[in-house]
Structures are given as structure tokens and as C-alpha cells.
Amino acid sequence: MTVPFLDLAAQQAEIVDDVLPVWRRQLASAAFIGGPEVDAFEQEYADYIGVQHVVGVSNGTDALELAYRAIGVEPGDEIIMPANTFIATAEAASRVGAVPVFVDVDDDFLLIDPDAVAAAVTPRTRAIAPVHLFGQTAPMEPIIALAERHGLVVVEDAAQSQGAVSAAGRAGALGTVAATSFYPGKNLGAAGDAGAVMTDDAGIAAIVRNLGAHGSSVKYVHDRIGVNARLDAVQATVLRAKLRRLDGWNAARRGAADRYADLLLDIPGVRLPAVRPGNEDVWHVYVVRVDDRDRVMAELGAAGIGVGIHYPTPVPFTEAYAGLGAARGAFPVAEAAAGAILSLPMFPHLTESQQGRVAAALRAALT
Ligand SMILES: *Cc1c(COP(=O)(O)O)cnc(C)c1O
């Protein structure tokens, strides 16, 4: 690839001298699960997000599942979520026996549409799971107001938004509880799988911690049937080193997004992504919309430009959720977007000349 979709090598090079001495100590002491690095990361991430409690866990999907369980979701309960998300938002609901209820997104930002959420509330609804998609926060004010009116719990999916800010605070500090992923390609990524649950509620945090450690808070005393979903020290070490650099890397992404806006503005047929008023976007991915997307994508690929689609199929239309029987046309915005969206290369160390090549290839494909 002339320009890769994602290049994390420069991130690892920045942190290697911070990480290796700690990893050496961990190898020598054979202290891999929990321990001081995990405790320190949880505290530092809580301070960064602005929440009382962070519980480090094994990955973002487990974080969502434990958050759903900790708020008391039971089999048959409904959780409302956007149709355009990564499947994990729904998968975690299904794993606790709940029913994902998909709603459409708005056309400007491709974020969950609060009016669609309001229309989807039933007596079985237990929670709303807004997704801070592509790096900016979902419209939380109307969703929280709706939740309060109906006695629902708001569970943020903050996997694509580490560091994102809204008028009301940081992503992860806006709902009752939030789940995030530190998959290597996220804005804050581990050297493997990792995730976290964030909340101001000490009771929810305690249940998440208990559930993720075999339902146990005291060794061999099991209060619940839990799972094994702990954060390990090896990952916490990487996350601490990267957290110190996250604001700088997110600022670099914002700089790259501004540059794309300049470079792409006059290319016919390209619709640029928009930032919701009051939001500070951390550009997890940079998603344009184009006509004839599959041809454009193929031409960019042939020109050596790495691109992606987030996501090619709205979750209700995946084979996995065929059993829900969602009707074509039920999610007009998400369905139309799925055929037009194209994610361009975006990472903190993306250079001006790389972006110039992306823009030139896109221009060539569309003119
Ligand atoms: C990445 C992601 C997840 C899941 O995280 P994993 O760590 O891969 O399990 C959940 N929701 C969204 C929106 C994501 O992008």
C-alpha cells in the first residue's frame, strides 16, 4: 500500500522505552493478572474521563456484556441501539439474553437518532445503548431525558471515542455506565485485546469487577456465576504509556481531518463528515460518502490507498441477526449510508504527503 489505512508502528515506537522496563519486571516477577499497573491505569483513566470508577476488562465486547448485566438486564429485556454500529453492541446484549432493538441514525452525523429511540420504547425496554460512532459523541441530552422519563438506563458504547468531548463532558462520563474497547486500532489501543467499564456508580463498578472475576471478590467465594474477563498487567502497561500521549495523538487526528476537509472540498460527489455542534471529534475513522462507492473503492485500492467501510451491512441485516426478521427499508438512513460510506486512511502519524496522495486518488476516481 502506498498509503496504509492504519499504521500503528509509529505509536509503538513512541512508547517502547516506557513499556519495556516494566514488561521486564513483570516477566521477572511473573505478576501478569491485576496488580499495580492495572490499578494505576484504572485510576488514571478514571481521572482522564472524569468518572469515579474504571474497571479494566478483557475487551470491549465483554465490557458491554458486564455493563448490561451490572445494570440488571435480564433475558427478554430490550436494549435500543443504532443499526449502524459494530456488531459487538448487539452481540453483548444477545449474550445476556436481551433483545437488541435497532433504530435508524440521523443523516448528518450517522449517529443514533433520538426520535427513532423514542419511537422504539416499549414496556420491555430496559436500556438505551447510544454509540459514539467514528469518534464523536451521540446526542446524549435528548437520550438521557427520554431515559429518565421512562426509567431506562443509558449504557454508552464508547469504543470509538477515547478522548472525545461533548458540551456535557467526555465520552464515557455521560451515561449511567459506559463500555470501551482498547483493541489495538482504537484511538487508545493495547498490544492485544483489552477494554474497560466506566461509571460514577460504586455499586455498578463493584458488580462489574465481581462478574469479571468469576463472580468472586474474595478468593474461592463465588457470589454469582460470572466470567473471566480481567485486564492483564501487560496490557495495562501499554495503556498507561499511550494514555499519556492520547491527547496529542487525538490533536494530530483533528489536524489530519482539517487537512482532508481542505483537500477534498472541491472534489465533485464527495460528502464530507460533519461534527455535531459542541462536539470535539477524535476522528477514530474519517468517513466520506460517495456515489458509486464500490467502484471508487476499487480504484483507490488499485492506486495503493488503504480504505475501509464502517460498516458494509447494518447489524439487523447481518446473517447473525436474520432471526429478528428486520424489513428492508426499516432503517432508511443507515441502509443508504451503507452503500455510500468510505473510510479514508486516518491515524495520528498520517502525513501531509500521504493525505495528498489520498486526495489525488479520490479526485482521479471521481472526475
Ligand atoms: C471495537 C468496538 C467494540 C468491541 O470491542 P472489542 O474490544 O473488539 O470487543 C464495541 N463497539 C464498538 C462501536 C466498537 O467499535
Short mmCIF file of C-alpha atoms and ligand atoms in Angstrom, two decimals:
data_model
loop_
_atom_site.label_atom_id
_atom_site.label_comp_id
_atom_site.label_asym_id
_atom_site.label_seq_id
_atom_site.Cartn_x
_atom_site.Cartn_y
_atom_site.Cartn_z
CA MET A 1 0.00 0.00 0.00
CA THR A 2 1.27 3.47 -0.91
CA VAL A 3 -0.83 4.84 1.94
CA PRO A 4 -1.97 2.30 4.56
CA PHE A 5 -5.45 2.55 6.07
CA LEU A 6 -3.90 2.34 9.53
CA ASP A 7 -0.23 2.43 10.55
CA LEU A 8 0.40 1.93 14.25
CA ALA A 9 4.17 1.33 14.04
CA ALA A 10 5.00 4.94 14.96
CA GLN A 11 2.77 4.69 18.07
CA GLN A 12 4.65 1.63 19.29
CA ALA A 13 8.00 3.31 18.58
CA GLU A 14 6.99 6.25 20.80
CA ILE A 15 6.13 4.06 23.80
CA VAL A 16 8.68 1.25 23.59
CA ASP A 17 11.14 2.80 26.06
CA ASP A 18 8.36 3.36 28.61
CA VAL A 19 6.98 -0.15 28.25
CA LEU A 20 9.99 -2.48 28.05
CA PRO A 21 11.44 -1.88 31.55
CA VAL A 22 8.02 -2.52 33.10
CA TRP A 23 7.44 -5.64 30.97
CA ARG A 24 10.89 -6.92 32.10
CA ARG A 25 9.91 -6.50 35.76
CA GLN A 26 6.60 -8.25 35.11
CA LEU A 27 8.35 -11.18 33.44
CA ALA A 28 10.78 -11.45 36.33
CA SER A 29 8.06 -11.32 38.99
CA ALA A 30 5.50 -13.36 36.99
CA ALA A 31 2.80 -10.83 38.01
CA PHE A 32 0.50 -10.82 34.99
CA ILE A 33 -3.12 -10.57 36.15
CA GLY A 34 -4.16 -7.44 38.03
CA GLY A 35 -1.52 -5.73 40.14
CA PRO A 36 -0.11 -2.20 40.39
CA GLU A 37 -0.08 -1.38 36.65
CA VAL A 38 -3.76 -2.32 36.33
CA ASP A 39 -4.69 -0.34 39.46
CA ALA A 40 -2.73 2.68 38.25
CA PHE A 41 -4.23 2.57 34.77
CA GLU A 42 -7.77 2.32 36.13
CA GLN A 43 -7.17 5.38 38.33
CA GLU A 44 -5.51 7.38 35.55
CA TYR A 45 -8.24 6.57 33.05
CA ALA A 46 -10.95 7.46 35.59
CA ASP A 47 -9.25 10.83 36.15
CA TYR A 48 -8.91 11.36 32.40
CA ILE A 49 -12.54 10.56 31.59
CA GLY A 50 -13.93 12.25 34.69
CA VAL A 51 -15.67 9.29 36.33
CA GLN A 52 -15.38 7.80 39.81
CA HIS A 53 -14.72 4.20 38.77
CA VAL A 54 -12.98 2.38 35.93
CA VAL A 55 -12.85 -1.41 35.84
CA GLY A 56 -10.33 -2.79 33.34
CA VAL A 57 -11.59 -5.84 31.46
CA SER A 58 -10.55 -8.23 28.71
CA ASN A 59 -12.09 -6.48 25.67
CA GLY A 60 -14.85 -4.08 24.62
CA THR A 61 -17.47 -6.76 23.99
CA ASP A 62 -17.02 -8.17 27.49
CA ALA A 63 -17.15 -4.59 28.84
CA LEU A 64 -20.57 -4.13 27.22
CA GLU A 65 -21.83 -7.50 28.44
CA LEU A 66 -20.71 -6.85 32.02
CA ALA A 67 -22.21 -3.34 31.92
CA TYR A 68 -25.55 -4.74 30.71
CA ARG A 69 -25.51 -7.43 33.40
CA ALA A 70 -24.48 -4.99 36.14
CA ILE A 71 -27.46 -2.70 35.48
CA GLY A 72 -29.76 -5.70 35.80
CA VAL A 73 -30.59 -6.54 32.18
CA GLU A 74 -32.45 -9.86 32.12
CA PRO A 75 -33.40 -12.33 29.40
CA GLY A 76 -36.15 -10.86 27.24
CA ASP A 77 -35.33 -7.25 28.07
CA GLU A 78 -34.93 -4.90 25.13
CA ILE A 79 -31.91 -2.66 24.56
CA ILE A 80 -32.27 0.10 21.97
CA MET A 81 -29.19 0.75 19.81
CA PRO A 82 -28.27 2.16 16.39
CA ALA A 83 -28.46 -0.07 13.29
CA ASN A 84 -25.13 1.32 12.11
CA THR A 85 -22.63 0.07 14.69
CA PHE A 86 -20.04 -2.64 15.12
CA ILE A 87 -21.87 -5.89 15.89
CA ALA A 88 -20.48 -6.08 19.44
CA THR A 89 -23.04 -3.58 20.77
CA ALA A 90 -25.74 -6.10 19.86
CA GLU A 91 -23.75 -9.27 20.45
CA ALA A 92 -23.19 -8.36 24.11
CA ALA A 93 -26.95 -7.84 24.51
CA SER A 94 -27.69 -11.21 22.93
CA ARG A 95 -25.17 -12.91 25.22
CA VAL A 96 -27.18 -11.81 28.26
CA GLY A 97 -30.41 -12.98 26.62
CA ALA A 98 -31.61 -9.48 25.85
CA VAL A 99 -33.10 -8.40 22.52
CA PRO A 100 -31.26 -5.72 20.55
CA VAL A 101 -33.81 -3.25 19.17
CA PHE A 102 -32.22 -1.41 16.27
CA VAL A 103 -33.10 2.15 15.30
CA ASP A 104 -32.01 4.42 12.48
CA VAL A 105 -29.30 7.07 12.59
CA ASP A 106 -29.51 10.72 11.50
CA ASP A 107 -28.32 11.66 8.04
CA ASP A 108 -25.98 14.49 9.08
CA PHE A 109 -23.74 12.62 11.52
CA LEU A 110 -24.78 8.94 11.19
CA LEU A 111 -25.32 8.88 14.97
CA ILE A 112 -28.31 7.26 16.73
CA ASP A 113 -31.48 9.29 16.09
CA PRO A 114 -33.18 10.28 19.39
CA ASP A 115 -36.62 10.48 17.73
CA ALA A 116 -36.21 6.91 16.49
CA VAL A 117 -35.22 5.87 20.00
CA ALA A 118 -38.36 7.48 21.44
CA ALA A 119 -40.50 5.60 18.91
CA ALA A 120 -38.88 2.27 19.83
CA VAL A 121 -39.55 2.33 23.59
CA THR A 122 -41.83 -0.49 24.78
CA PRO A 123 -42.73 -1.87 28.22
CA ARG A 124 -39.85 -4.37 27.77
CA THR A 125 -37.21 -1.70 27.15
CA ARG A 126 -34.55 -1.77 29.85
CA ALA A 127 -31.72 0.29 28.41
CA ILE A 128 -30.56 2.56 25.59
CA ALA A 129 -27.08 1.99 24.16
CA PRO A 130 -26.03 5.06 22.16
CA VAL A 131 -22.78 4.53 20.23
CA HIS A 132 -20.26 7.39 19.99
CA LEU A 133 -19.57 6.37 16.41
CA PHE A 134 -16.48 7.28 14.34
CA GLY A 135 -15.03 9.41 17.17
CA GLN A 136 -17.79 11.80 18.25
CA THR A 137 -20.43 11.62 20.94
CA ALA A 138 -24.03 10.70 20.19
CA PRO A 139 -26.75 13.27 21.08
CA MET A 140 -26.91 12.39 24.78
CA GLU A 141 -29.14 15.18 26.13
CA PRO A 142 -32.39 14.00 24.48
CA ILE A 143 -31.50 10.35 25.08
CA ILE A 144 -30.86 10.90 28.80
CA ALA A 145 -34.09 12.92 29.10
CA LEU A 146 -36.01 10.10 27.41
CA ALA A 147 -34.37 7.50 29.65
CA GLU A 148 -35.33 9.47 32.75
CA ARG A 149 -38.93 9.77 31.55
CA HIS A 150 -39.24 6.00 31.02
CA GLY A 151 -36.99 4.75 33.84
CA LEU A 152 -34.35 3.36 31.46
CA VAL A 153 -30.60 3.07 31.90
CA VAL A 154 -28.19 4.65 29.40
CA VAL A 155 -25.16 2.48 28.55
CA GLU A 156 -22.67 4.33 26.34
CA ASP A 157 -20.69 2.37 23.78
CA ALA A 158 -17.55 4.49 23.90
CA ALA A 159 -15.28 2.10 21.98
CA GLN A 160 -14.60 4.57 19.13
CA SER A 161 -14.33 7.74 21.18
CA GLN A 162 -11.46 7.75 23.70
CA GLY A 163 -10.94 11.42 24.47
CA ALA A 164 -14.00 12.70 22.59
CA VAL A 165 -15.64 15.67 24.27
CA SER A 166 -19.22 16.93 24.19
CA ALA A 167 -20.73 20.01 25.79
CA ALA A 168 -21.74 17.78 28.74
CA GLY A 169 -18.33 16.12 29.29
CA ARG A 170 -16.18 13.35 27.94
CA ALA A 171 -17.44 10.26 26.16
CA GLY A 172 -17.71 7.58 28.84
CA ALA A 173 -18.85 10.01 31.53
CA LEU A 174 -22.24 10.90 30.06
CA GLY A 175 -24.47 7.89 30.80
CA THR A 176 -25.06 5.73 33.87
CA VAL A 177 -22.34 3.38 32.73
CA ALA A 178 -20.06 3.16 29.69
CA ALA A 179 -18.06 0.46 27.97
CA THR A 180 -14.97 0.92 25.86
CA SER A 181 -12.53 -1.18 23.85
CA PHE A 182 -8.76 -0.89 23.71
CA TYR A 183 -8.46 -3.10 20.62
CA PRO A 184 -5.10 -2.12 19.04
CA GLY A 185 -6.71 0.00 16.29
CA LYS A 186 -8.83 2.14 18.63
CA ASN A 187 -7.65 5.66 19.50
CA LEU A 188 -6.30 4.25 22.77
CA GLY A 189 -5.15 0.76 21.85
CA ALA A 190 -3.45 -2.05 23.75
CA ALA A 191 -0.95 -4.60 22.39
CA GLY A 192 -3.75 -7.15 22.19
CA ASP A 193 -7.32 -7.21 23.46
CA ALA A 194 -8.44 -5.03 26.38
CA GLY A 195 -11.39 -2.91 27.47
CA ALA A 196 -12.94 -1.05 30.38
CA VAL A 197 -16.21 -0.17 32.08
CA MET A 198 -16.66 3.37 33.41
CA THR A 199 -19.22 4.65 35.89
CA ASP A 200 -19.84 7.01 38.79
CA ASP A 201 -21.93 4.31 40.46
CA ALA A 202 -19.88 2.38 43.03
CA GLY A 203 -22.44 -0.43 43.10
CA ILE A 204 -22.31 -0.99 39.34
CA ALA A 205 -18.49 -0.89 39.38
CA ALA A 206 -18.39 -3.48 42.17
CA ILE A 207 -20.71 -5.84 40.28
CA VAL A 208 -18.68 -5.48 37.06
CA ARG A 209 -15.46 -6.24 38.93
CA ASN A 210 -17.07 -9.22 40.68
CA LEU A 211 -18.65 -10.63 37.49
CA GLY A 212 -15.40 -10.31 35.55
CA ALA A 213 -13.51 -12.33 38.15
CA HIS A 214 -15.69 -15.46 38.25
CA GLY A 215 -18.33 -13.77 40.39
CA SER A 216 -15.79 -13.55 43.14
CA SER A 217 -14.45 -10.71 45.26
CA VAL A 218 -12.81 -12.95 47.88
CA LYS A 219 -10.76 -15.87 46.57
CA TYR A 220 -12.91 -19.02 46.16
CA VAL A 221 -16.03 -17.26 47.44
CA HIS A 222 -18.39 -17.06 44.46
CA ASP A 223 -21.40 -14.75 44.78
CA ARG A 224 -22.61 -15.05 41.19
CA ILE A 225 -21.97 -17.05 38.06
CA GLY A 226 -19.51 -14.71 36.43
CA VAL A 227 -16.97 -14.89 33.64
CA ASN A 228 -13.21 -14.49 33.31
CA ALA A 229 -12.83 -11.01 31.83
CA ARG A 230 -9.91 -9.36 33.59
CA LEU A 231 -7.45 -6.79 32.27
CA ASP A 232 -3.88 -8.06 32.42
CA ALA A 233 -0.81 -6.17 33.58
CA VAL A 234 0.97 -6.49 30.22
CA GLN A 235 -1.84 -4.53 28.52
CA ALA A 236 -2.23 -2.02 31.36
CA THR A 237 1.45 -1.11 30.95
CA VAL A 238 0.93 -0.26 27.27
CA LEU A 239 -2.31 1.60 28.00
CA ARG A 240 -0.64 3.79 30.66
CA ALA A 241 2.11 4.78 28.23
CA LYS A 242 -0.38 5.52 25.44
CA LEU A 243 -2.83 7.39 27.68
CA ARG A 244 -0.10 9.96 28.36
CA ARG A 245 0.08 10.58 24.61
CA LEU A 246 -3.62 10.27 23.74
CA ASP A 247 -4.47 13.99 23.70
CA GLY A 248 -1.52 14.70 21.41
CA TRP A 249 -2.45 11.86 19.08
CA ASN A 250 -6.11 12.96 19.01
CA ALA A 251 -4.99 16.51 18.20
CA ALA A 252 -2.94 15.11 15.31
CA ARG A 253 -6.06 13.28 14.06
CA ARG A 254 -8.02 16.55 14.22
CA GLY A 255 -5.27 18.25 12.23
CA ALA A 256 -5.47 15.48 9.63
CA ALA A 257 -9.28 15.81 9.48
CA ASP A 258 -8.97 19.58 8.89
CA ARG A 259 -6.45 18.90 6.14
CA TYR A 260 -8.75 16.35 4.48
CA ALA A 261 -11.57 18.91 4.57
CA ASP A 262 -9.37 21.37 2.65
CA LEU A 263 -8.05 18.77 0.21
CA LEU A 264 -11.40 17.16 -0.58
CA LEU A 265 -13.72 20.19 -0.51
CA ASP A 266 -13.87 20.79 -4.25
CA ILE A 267 -13.93 17.17 -5.43
CA PRO A 268 -17.34 16.64 -7.03
CA GLY A 269 -19.51 13.97 -5.45
CA VAL A 270 -17.68 13.71 -2.11
CA ARG A 271 -19.75 14.35 1.01
CA LEU A 272 -17.50 15.24 3.94
CA PRO A 273 -18.18 14.10 7.52
CA ALA A 274 -19.75 16.67 9.85
CA VAL A 275 -19.14 17.33 13.55
CA ARG A 276 -22.15 17.76 15.83
CA PRO A 277 -22.27 21.30 17.36
CA GLY A 278 -20.48 21.33 20.72
CA ASN A 279 -18.52 18.16 19.98
CA GLU A 280 -14.77 17.75 19.86
CA ASP A 281 -14.32 14.81 17.48
CA VAL A 282 -11.36 12.42 17.90
CA TRP A 283 -11.73 11.01 14.36
CA HIS A 284 -11.45 7.31 15.09
CA VAL A 285 -12.25 6.92 11.40
CA TYR A 286 -12.69 9.55 8.67
CA VAL A 287 -15.84 8.61 6.74
CA VAL A 288 -16.83 10.30 3.49
CA ARG A 289 -19.86 9.42 1.39
CA VAL A 290 -19.57 8.97 -2.37
CA ASP A 291 -21.80 7.76 -5.19
CA ASP A 292 -20.73 4.56 -6.88
CA ARG A 293 -18.77 3.69 -3.74
CA ASP A 294 -17.69 0.19 -4.76
CA ARG A 295 -16.08 1.41 -7.99
CA VAL A 296 -14.40 4.34 -6.17
CA MET A 297 -13.17 1.96 -3.51
CA ALA A 298 -11.73 -0.42 -6.11
CA GLU A 299 -9.93 2.45 -7.86
CA LEU A 300 -8.44 3.68 -4.60
CA GLY A 301 -7.31 0.14 -3.83
CA ALA A 302 -5.69 -0.13 -7.26
CA ALA A 303 -3.92 3.18 -6.57
CA GLY A 304 -2.47 1.74 -3.36
CA ILE A 305 -4.72 3.63 -0.94
CA GLY A 306 -5.96 1.61 2.04
CA VAL A 307 -9.67 2.18 2.68
CA GLY A 308 -12.44 0.57 4.74
CA ILE A 309 -16.23 0.53 5.21
CA HIS A 310 -17.71 1.08 8.67
CA TYR A 311 -19.92 -0.89 8.17
CA PRO A 312 -20.94 -2.59 4.93
CA THR A 313 -24.09 -4.16 6.43
CA PRO A 314 -26.31 -2.59 9.11
CA VAL A 315 -26.33 -5.05 12.04
CA PRO A 316 -30.04 -6.01 11.69
CA PHE A 317 -29.30 -7.26 8.15
CA THR A 318 -26.32 -9.41 9.07
CA GLU A 319 -26.78 -13.17 8.84
CA ALA A 320 -26.25 -13.30 12.61
CA TYR A 321 -29.42 -11.26 13.21
CA ALA A 322 -31.52 -12.63 10.36
CA GLY A 323 -33.71 -14.22 13.02
CA LEU A 324 -35.01 -10.78 14.02
CA GLY A 325 -36.62 -10.52 10.59
CA ALA A 326 -35.80 -6.83 10.05
CA ALA A 327 -37.54 -5.45 6.95
CA ARG A 328 -35.65 -3.72 4.17
CA GLY A 329 -36.40 -0.02 4.36
CA ALA A 330 -36.83 -0.02 8.14
CA PHE A 331 -33.61 1.98 8.56
CA PRO A 332 -33.54 4.26 5.51
CA VAL A 333 -30.57 6.42 6.55
CA ALA A 334 -28.37 3.55 7.76
CA GLU A 335 -29.25 1.48 4.68
CA ALA A 336 -28.47 4.29 2.23
CA ALA A 337 -25.26 5.14 4.10
CA ALA A 338 -24.05 1.54 3.99
CA GLY A 339 -23.82 1.83 0.20
CA ALA A 340 -22.06 5.21 0.19
CA ILE A 341 -19.67 5.34 3.15
CA LEU A 342 -15.94 5.06 2.63
CA SER A 343 -13.34 5.35 5.41
CA LEU A 344 -10.09 7.01 4.33
CA PRO A 345 -6.69 6.47 5.97
CA MET A 346 -6.70 8.08 9.44
CA PHE A 347 -4.14 7.68 12.22
CA PRO A 348 -2.09 10.11 14.33
CA HIS A 349 1.09 9.84 12.28
CA LEU A 350 -0.59 10.20 8.87
CA THR A 351 1.50 12.72 6.90
CA GLU A 352 0.53 15.66 4.74
CA SER A 353 2.05 14.00 1.68
CA GLN A 354 0.13 10.76 2.35
CA GLN A 355 -3.08 12.77 2.57
CA GLY A 356 -2.19 14.50 -0.68
CA ARG A 357 -1.92 11.10 -2.36
CA VAL A 358 -5.29 10.02 -0.94
CA ALA A 359 -6.92 13.20 -2.22
CA ALA A 360 -5.33 12.85 -5.67
CA ALA A 361 -6.52 9.25 -5.99
CA LEU A 362 -10.04 10.19 -4.90
CA ARG A 363 -10.09 13.09 -7.37
CA ALA A 364 -8.95 10.79 -10.16
CA ALA A 365 -11.69 8.29 -9.31
CA LEU A 366 -14.43 10.93 -9.33
CA THR A 367 -13.50 13.22 -12.20
C1 LIG B 1 -14.43 -2.15 18.74
C2 LIG B 1 -15.83 -1.97 19.13
C3 LIG B 1 -16.45 -2.77 20.11
C4 LIG B 1 -15.87 -4.05 20.64
O1 LIG B 1 -14.63 -4.05 21.15
P1 LIG B 1 -13.71 -5.37 21.18
O2 LIG B 1 -12.63 -4.93 22.11
O3 LIG B 1 -13.24 -5.63 19.81
O4 LIG B 1 -14.52 -6.48 21.76
C5 LIG B 1 -17.73 -2.44 20.52
N1 LIG B 1 -18.40 -1.41 19.97
C6 LIG B 1 -17.86 -0.63 19.01
C7 LIG B 1 -18.65 0.51 18.46
C8 LIG B 1 -16.56 -0.88 18.55
O5 LIG B 1 -16.03 -0.12 17.58
#
